[in-house]
C-alpha cells in the first residue's frame, strides 16, 4: 500500500525538480530529516547514505558510472549518496540523489525483500 507524499517538499535545497512521490507505509520512518532519524534511533554516527535500485519494465537495474576524477573512479553503482541536512527527509534525500546522479524524477518508493525500489 502506498500513501501520498504530502509531508515532503517537492523541491530540494538546490532546487532540483523532486516531484511528489508515493511511498510504501513501511518507509514512513524515513519521512523525517536525517538529524531527527539519527536522534530517534540513538545512532552514534552523524551521516546517512541512501541508494536507489531503479528497475525498468524488463527488470533491469540502473547503474551509473562514477566520474574518472571522483573517489573510486569509473566504478559502477546504483544512484545514491549522502542525505544532506537541508533535505526535508531521508526519502527526499534519496529522490534528490536520483535526480543529481541519473537525471530522473522519483515517482514512488517501495521496500521489496530488503531492497529500496524507486520508480521513475
GROMACS .gro file of N, CA and C in nm:
model
  360
    1UNK      N    1   0.085  -0.118   0.000
    1UNK     CA    2   0.000   0.000   0.000
    1UNK      C    3   0.089   0.124   0.000
    2UNK      N    4   0.058   0.216  -0.085
    2UNK     CA    5   0.134   0.340  -0.091
    2UNK      C    6   0.050   0.454  -0.035
    3UNK      N    7   0.115   0.551   0.023
    3UNK     CA    8   0.046   0.670   0.072
    3UNK      C    9   0.104   0.791   0.000
    4UNK      N   10   0.024   0.893  -0.024
    4UNK     CA   11   0.076   1.009  -0.097
    4UNK      C   12   0.182   1.082  -0.016
    5UNK      N   13   0.273   1.144  -0.086
    5UNK     CA   14   0.381   1.219  -0.024
    5UNK      C   15   0.335   1.361   0.001
    6UNK      N   16   0.262   1.382   0.109
    6UNK     CA   17   0.212   1.516   0.138
    6UNK      C   18   0.300   1.591   0.235
    7UNK      N   19   0.390   1.522   0.304
    7UNK     CA   20   0.469   1.586   0.408
    7UNK      C   21   0.611   1.620   0.363
    8UNK      N   22   0.643   1.592   0.238
    8UNK     CA   23   0.778   1.612   0.189
    8UNK      C   24   0.779   1.722   0.083
    9UNK      N   25   0.876   1.812   0.093
    9UNK     CA   26   0.887   1.921  -0.004
    9UNK      C   27   0.901   1.865  -0.145
   10UNK      N   28   0.854   1.942  -0.245
   10UNK     CA   29   0.864   1.898  -0.383
   10UNK      C   30   0.987   1.953  -0.452
   11UNK      N   31   1.063   2.039  -0.384
   11UNK     CA   32   1.192   2.085  -0.435
   11UNK      C   33   1.294   2.069  -0.324
   12UNK      N   34   1.413   2.026  -0.363
   12UNK     CA   35   1.516   2.010  -0.262
   12UNK      C   36   1.588   2.142  -0.239
   13UNK      N   37   1.688   2.139  -0.154
   13UNK     CA   38   1.758   2.261  -0.116
   13UNK      C   39   1.833   2.325  -0.232
   14UNK      N   40   1.865   2.248  -0.335
   14UNK     CA   41   1.933   2.303  -0.452
   14UNK      C   42   1.837   2.334  -0.565
   15UNK      N   43   1.707   2.318  -0.541
   15UNK     CA   44   1.606   2.347  -0.642
   15UNK      C   45   1.588   2.237  -0.745
   16UNK      N   46   1.637   2.116  -0.719
   16UNK     CA   47   1.617   2.006  -0.811
   16UNK      C   48   1.468   1.973  -0.818
   17UNK      N   49   1.418   1.940  -0.937
   17UNK     CA   50   1.275   1.913  -0.952
   17UNK      C   51   1.234   1.778  -0.895
   18UNK      N   52   1.223   1.770  -0.765
   18UNK     CA   53   1.181   1.647  -0.699
   18UNK      C   54   1.029   1.650  -0.689
   19UNK      N   55   0.964   1.573  -0.774
   19UNK     CA   56   0.818   1.571  -0.775
   19UNK      C   57   0.764   1.495  -0.655
   20UNK      N   58   0.637   1.518  -0.625
   20UNK     CA   59   0.573   1.437  -0.522
   20UNK      C   60   0.588   1.291  -0.560
   21UNK      N   61   0.613   1.209  -0.464
   21UNK     CA   62   0.623   1.066  -0.490
   21UNK      C   63   0.545   0.991  -0.383
   22UNK      N   64   0.500   0.872  -0.420
   22UNK     CA   65   0.431   0.785  -0.325
   22UNK      C   66   0.534   0.692  -0.264
   23UNK      N   67   0.504   0.645  -0.145
   23UNK     CA   68   0.595   0.550  -0.081
   23UNK      C   69   0.516   0.452   0.004
   24UNK      N   70   0.571   0.332   0.017
   24UNK     CA   71   0.507   0.229   0.099
   24UNK      C   72   0.505   0.271   0.245
   25UNK      N   73   0.402   0.229   0.315
   25UNK     CA   74   0.391   0.259   0.458
   25UNK      C   75   0.512   0.210   0.536
   26UNK      N   76   0.578   0.106   0.487
   26UNK     CA   77   0.695   0.052   0.557
   26UNK      C   78   0.811   0.151   0.560
   27UNK      N   79   0.804   0.257   0.479
   27UNK     CA   80   0.911   0.357   0.473
   27UNK      C   81   0.880   0.483   0.552
   28UNK      N   82   0.770   0.483   0.626
   28UNK     CA   83   0.727   0.602   0.699
   28UNK      C   84   0.835   0.655   0.794
   29UNK      N   85   0.914   0.567   0.853
   29UNK     CA   86   1.017   0.614   0.947
   29UNK      C   87   1.123   0.699   0.880
   30UNK      N   88   1.131   0.694   0.746
   30UNK     CA   89   1.230   0.772   0.673
   30UNK      C   90   1.174   0.902   0.617
   31UNK      N   91   1.056   0.942   0.665
   31UNK     CA   92   0.995   1.068   0.620
   31UNK      C   93   1.032   1.185   0.711
   32UNK      N   94   1.134   1.167   0.791
   32UNK     CA   95   1.182   1.272   0.882
   32UNK      C   96   1.321   1.316   0.839
   33UNK      N   97   1.363   1.435   0.880
   33UNK     CA   98   1.500   1.478   0.848
   33UNK      C   99   1.604   1.384   0.908
   34UNK      N  100   1.720   1.383   0.846
   34UNK     CA  101   1.830   1.296   0.889
   34UNK      C  102   1.860   1.310   1.038
   35UNK      N  103   1.873   1.433   1.087
   35UNK     CA  104   1.908   1.455   1.228
   35UNK      C  105   1.804   1.394   1.321
   36UNK      N  106   1.676   1.408   1.286
   36UNK     CA  107   1.570   1.350   1.369
   36UNK      C  108   1.578   1.198   1.370
   37UNK      N  109   1.600   1.138   1.254
   37UNK     CA  110   1.608   0.992   1.246
   37UNK      C  111   1.725   0.940   1.329
   38UNK      N  112   1.840   1.007   1.320
   38UNK     CA  113   1.957   0.965   1.398
   38UNK      C  114   1.929   0.975   1.548
   39UNK      N  115   1.863   1.083   1.589
   39UNK     CA  116   1.831   1.101   1.731
   39UNK      C  117   1.729   0.998   1.778
   40UNK      N  118   1.622   0.980   1.703
   40UNK     CA  119   1.516   0.886   1.740
   40UNK      C  120   1.571   0.744   1.752
   41UNK      N  121   1.663   0.709   1.664
   41UNK     CA  122   1.717   0.573   1.662
   41UNK      C  123   1.847   0.559   1.740
   42UNK      N  124   1.885   0.665   1.813
   42UNK     CA  125   2.002   0.663   1.901
   42UNK      C  126   2.127   0.612   1.831
   43UNK      N  127   2.156   0.672   1.715
   43UNK     CA  128   2.274   0.633   1.637
   43UNK      C  129   2.393   0.718   1.677
   44UNK      N  130   2.510   0.655   1.683
   44UNK     CA  131   2.633   0.725   1.724
   44UNK      C  132   2.700   0.796   1.606
   45UNK      N  133   2.656   0.768   1.486
   45UNK     CA  134   2.716   0.833   1.369
   45UNK      C  135   2.633   0.954   1.329
   46UNK      N  136   2.688   1.038   1.240
   46UNK     CA  137   2.616   1.160   1.203
   46UNK      C  138   2.579   1.167   1.056
   47UNK      N  139   2.602   1.061   0.982
   47UNK     CA  140   2.571   1.062   0.840
   47UNK      C  141   2.477   0.950   0.802
   48UNK      N  142   2.401   0.973   0.695
   48UNK     CA  143   2.313   0.872   0.639
   48UNK      C  144   2.336   0.871   0.489
   49UNK      N  145   2.357   0.753   0.434
   49UNK     CA  146   2.375   0.735   0.290
   49UNK      C  147   2.250   0.668   0.237
   50UNK      N  148   2.209   0.709   0.119
   50UNK     CA  149   2.094   0.647   0.056
   50UNK      C  150   2.133   0.599  -0.083
   51UNK      N  151   2.069   0.495  -0.128
   51UNK     CA  152   2.095   0.440  -0.260
   51UNK      C  153   1.964   0.387  -0.315
   52UNK      N  154   1.943   0.401  -0.444
   52UNK     CA  155   1.816   0.361  -0.504
   52UNK      C  156   1.838   0.253  -0.609
   53UNK      N  157   1.760   0.149  -0.601
   53UNK     CA  158   1.757   0.047  -0.705
   53UNK      C  159   1.641   0.081  -0.797
   54UNK      N  160   1.672   0.120  -0.919
   54UNK     CA  161   1.571   0.163  -1.015
   54UNK      C  162   1.562   0.057  -1.123
   55UNK      N  163   1.442  -0.002  -1.138
   55UNK     CA  164   1.421  -0.110  -1.233
   55UNK      C  165   1.335  -0.063  -1.349
   56UNK      N  166   1.365  -0.114  -1.469
   56UNK     CA  167   1.278  -0.088  -1.583
   56UNK      C  168   1.175  -0.202  -1.591
   57UNK      N  169   1.088  -0.195  -1.691
   57UNK     CA  170   0.982  -0.295  -1.703
   57UNK      C  171   1.036  -0.436  -1.727
   58UNK      N  172   1.158  -0.446  -1.778
   58UNK     CA  173   1.218  -0.577  -1.804
   58UNK      C  174   1.292  -0.631  -1.682
   59UNK      N  175   1.292  -0.554  -1.572
   59UNK     CA  176   1.358  -0.598  -1.450
   59UNK      C  177   1.506  -0.565  -1.443
   60UNK      N  178   1.555  -0.488  -1.540
   60UNK     CA  179   1.696  -0.448  -1.536
   60UNK      C  180   1.714  -0.332  -1.439
   61UNK      N  181   1.828  -0.330  -1.369
   61UNK     CA  182   1.855  -0.225  -1.271
   61UNK      C  183   1.946  -0.119  -1.334
   62UNK      N  184   1.921   0.006  -1.298
   62UNK     CA  185   2.002   0.117  -1.348
   62UNK      C  186   2.131   0.128  -1.268
   63UNK      N  187   2.243   0.134  -1.337
   63UNK     CA  188   2.372   0.160  -1.275
   63UNK      C  189   2.429   0.287  -1.338
   64UNK      N  190   2.499   0.365  -1.259
   64UNK     CA  191   2.566   0.485  -1.309
   64UNK      C  192   2.716   0.468  -1.285
   65UNK      N  193   2.796   0.528  -1.374
   65UNK     CA  194   2.941   0.516  -1.360
   65UNK      C  195   2.996   0.639  -1.292
   66UNK      N  196   3.078   0.618  -1.192
   66UNK     CA  197   3.142   0.728  -1.120
   66UNK      C  198   3.237   0.801  -1.214
   67UNK      N  199   3.256   0.929  -1.190
   67UNK     CA  200   3.345   1.011  -1.272
   67UNK      C  201   3.490   0.965  -1.254
   68UNK      N  202   3.570   0.986  -1.357
   68UNK     CA  203   3.710   0.947  -1.354
   68UNK      C  204   3.788   1.022  -1.247
   69UNK      N  205   3.744   1.144  -1.213
   69UNK     CA  206   3.814   1.226  -1.114
   69UNK      C  207   3.759   1.209  -0.973
   70UNK      N  208   3.655   1.127  -0.957
   70UNK     CA  209   3.590   1.107  -0.827
   70UNK      C  210   3.664   0.998  -0.748
   71UNK      N  211   3.629   0.987  -0.620
   71UNK     CA  212   3.682   0.874  -0.544
   71UNK      C  213   3.627   0.745  -0.607
   72UNK      N  214   3.701   0.639  -0.600
   72UNK     CA  215   3.665   0.513  -0.665
   72UNK      C  216   3.629   0.538  -0.812
   73UNK      N  217   3.722   0.594  -0.890
   73UNK     CA  218   3.694   0.636  -1.027
   73UNK      C  219   3.644   0.523  -1.117
   74UNK      N  220   3.547   0.559  -1.201
   74UNK     CA  221   3.493   0.474  -1.307
   74UNK      C  222   3.419   0.349  -1.260
   75UNK      N  223   3.398   0.333  -1.131
   75UNK     CA  224   3.322   0.217  -1.083
   75UNK      C  225   3.173   0.237  -1.111
   76UNK      N  226   3.101   0.127  -1.124
   76UNK     CA  227   2.957   0.130  -1.147
   76UNK      C  228   2.884   0.110  -1.015
   77UNK      N  229   2.774   0.182  -0.996
   77UNK     CA  230   2.696   0.173  -0.872
   77UNK      C  231   2.554   0.219  -0.898
   78UNK      N  232   2.467   0.193  -0.801
   78UNK     CA  233   2.331   0.247  -0.810
   78UNK      C  234   2.336   0.394  -0.771
   79UNK      N  235   2.243   0.476  -0.822
   79UNK     CA  236   2.241   0.618  -0.783
   79UNK      C  237   2.221   0.632  -0.633
   80UNK      N  238   2.296   0.721  -0.572
   80UNK     CA  239   2.283   0.743  -0.429
   80UNK      C  240   2.389   0.836  -0.378
   81UNK      N  241   2.384   0.862  -0.250
   81UNK     CA  242   2.482   0.950  -0.188
   81UNK      C  243   2.435   0.991  -0.050
   82UNK      N  244   2.503   1.089   0.004
   82UNK     CA  245   2.474   1.135   0.140
   82UNK      C  246   2.342   1.212   0.146
   83UNK      N  247   2.268   1.189   0.251
   83UNK     CA  248   2.150   1.270   0.280
   83UNK      C  249   2.200   1.399   0.344
   84UNK      N  250   2.162   1.513   0.286
   84UNK     CA  251   2.208   1.643   0.335
   84UNK      C  252   2.120   1.693   0.448
   85UNK      N  253   2.175   1.779   0.532
   85UNK     CA  254   2.095   1.835   0.641
   85UNK      C  255   1.981   1.921   0.587
   86UNK      N  256   1.995   1.972   0.465
   86UNK     CA  257   1.889   2.054   0.405
   86UNK      C  258   1.774   1.971   0.349
   87UNK      N  259   1.794   1.841   0.331
   87UNK     CA  260   1.688   1.755   0.277
   87UNK      C  261   1.572   1.747   0.376
   88UNK      N  262   1.450   1.759   0.325
   88UNK     CA  263   1.332   1.756   0.411
   88UNK      C  264   1.317   1.623   0.484
   89UNK      N  265   1.368   1.516   0.425
   89UNK     CA  266   1.360   1.384   0.486
   89UNK      C  267   1.465   1.294   0.422
   90UNK      N  268   1.481   1.176   0.477
   90UNK     CA  269   1.573   1.080   0.418
   90UNK      C  270   1.523   1.039   0.280
   91UNK      N  271   1.393   1.018   0.265
   91UNK     CA  272   1.338   0.983   0.134
   91UNK      C  273   1.358   1.097   0.033
   92UNK      N  274   1.342   1.221   0.078
   92UNK     CA  275   1.366   1.335  -0.011
   92UNK      C  276   1.513   1.339  -0.053
   93UNK      N  277   1.603   1.303   0.038
   93UNK     CA  278   1.745   1.295   0.004
   93UNK      C  279   1.770   1.189  -0.103
   94UNK      N  280   1.702   1.078  -0.092
   94UNK     CA  281   1.714   0.972  -0.192
   94UNK      C  282   1.664   1.023  -0.328
   95UNK      N  283   1.549   1.089  -0.328
   95UNK     CA  284   1.494   1.144  -0.453
   95UNK      C  285   1.589   1.246  -0.514
   96UNK      N  286   1.650   1.329  -0.431
   96UNK     CA  287   1.746   1.429  -0.481
   96UNK      C  288   1.866   1.360  -0.544
   97UNK      N  289   1.919   1.259  -0.479
   97UNK     CA  290   2.034   1.187  -0.534
   97UNK      C  291   2.001   1.121  -0.667
   98UNK      N  292   1.880   1.066  -0.681
   98UNK     CA  293   1.838   1.007  -0.808
   98UNK      C  294   1.839   1.114  -0.917
   99UNK      N  295   1.789   1.234  -0.885
   99UNK     CA  296   1.790   1.344  -0.982
   99UNK      C  297   1.933   1.386  -1.016
  100UNK      N  298   2.015   1.407  -0.915
  100UNK     CA  299   2.151   1.455  -0.938
  100UNK      C  300   2.236   1.356  -1.017
  101UNK      N  301   2.221   1.229  -0.989
  101UNK     CA  302   2.310   1.130  -1.050
  101UNK      C  303   2.256   1.067  -1.177
  102UNK      N  304   2.124   1.065  -1.193
  102UNK     CA  305   2.067   0.999  -1.310
  102UNK      C  306   1.975   1.088  -1.392
  103UNK      N  307   1.941   1.207  -1.340
  103UNK     CA  308   1.851   1.296  -1.412
  103UNK      C  309   1.708   1.245  -1.416
  104UNK      N  310   1.672   1.159  -1.323
  104UNK     CA  311   1.537   1.101  -1.317
  104UNK      C  312   1.462   1.154  -1.196
  105UNK      N  313   1.332   1.167  -1.210
  105UNK     CA  314   1.247   1.215  -1.101
  105UNK      C  315   1.178   1.095  -1.037
  106UNK      N  316   1.200   1.075  -0.908
  106UNK     CA  317   1.138   0.963  -0.836
  106UNK      C  318   0.987   0.983  -0.827
  107UNK      N  319   0.911   0.880  -0.857
  107UNK     CA  320   0.764   0.885  -0.852
  107UNK      C  321   0.707   0.798  -0.740
  108UNK      N  322   0.777   0.690  -0.706
  108UNK     CA  323   0.730   0.601  -0.600
  108UNK      C  324   0.850   0.528  -0.540
  109UNK      N  325   0.839   0.498  -0.412
  109UNK     CA  326   0.944   0.424  -0.342
  109UNK      C  327   0.879   0.309  -0.267
  110UNK      N  328   0.941   0.194  -0.275
  110UNK     CA  329   0.887   0.078  -0.207
  110UNK      C  330   0.997  -0.008  -0.150
  111UNK      N  331   0.961  -0.087  -0.052
  111UNK     CA  332   1.054  -0.178   0.013
  111UNK      C  333   1.016  -0.317  -0.032
  112UNK      N  334   1.107  -0.386  -0.101
  112UNK     CA  335   1.077  -0.518  -0.157
  112UNK      C  336   1.189  -0.614  -0.122
  113UNK      N  337   1.163  -0.704  -0.031
  113UNK     CA  338   1.260  -0.807   0.008
  113UNK      C  339   1.395  -0.745   0.047
  114UNK      N  340   1.390  -0.639   0.126
  114UNK     CA  341   1.512  -0.578   0.177
  114UNK      C  342   1.578  -0.479   0.082
  115UNK      N  343   1.514  -0.448  -0.031
  115UNK     CA  344   1.569  -0.356  -0.129
  115UNK      C  345   1.476  -0.237  -0.143
  116UNK      N  346   1.532  -0.114  -0.134
  116UNK     CA  347   1.454   0.007  -0.160
  116UNK      C  348   1.442   0.023  -0.309
  117UNK      N  349   1.321   0.011  -0.362
  117UNK     CA  350   1.297   0.025  -0.506
  117UNK      C  351   1.238   0.163  -0.532
  118UNK      N  352   1.293   0.229  -0.631
  118UNK     CA  353   1.246   0.363  -0.668
  118UNK      C  354   1.193   0.357  -0.810
  119UNK      N  355   1.069   0.400  -0.828
  119UNK     CA  356   1.010   0.408  -0.961
  119UNK      C  357   1.019   0.550  -1.014
  120UNK      N  358   1.053   0.561  -1.142
  120UNK     CA  359   1.066   0.693  -1.203
  120UNK      C  360   0.968   0.706  -1.317
   0.00000   0.00000   0.00000
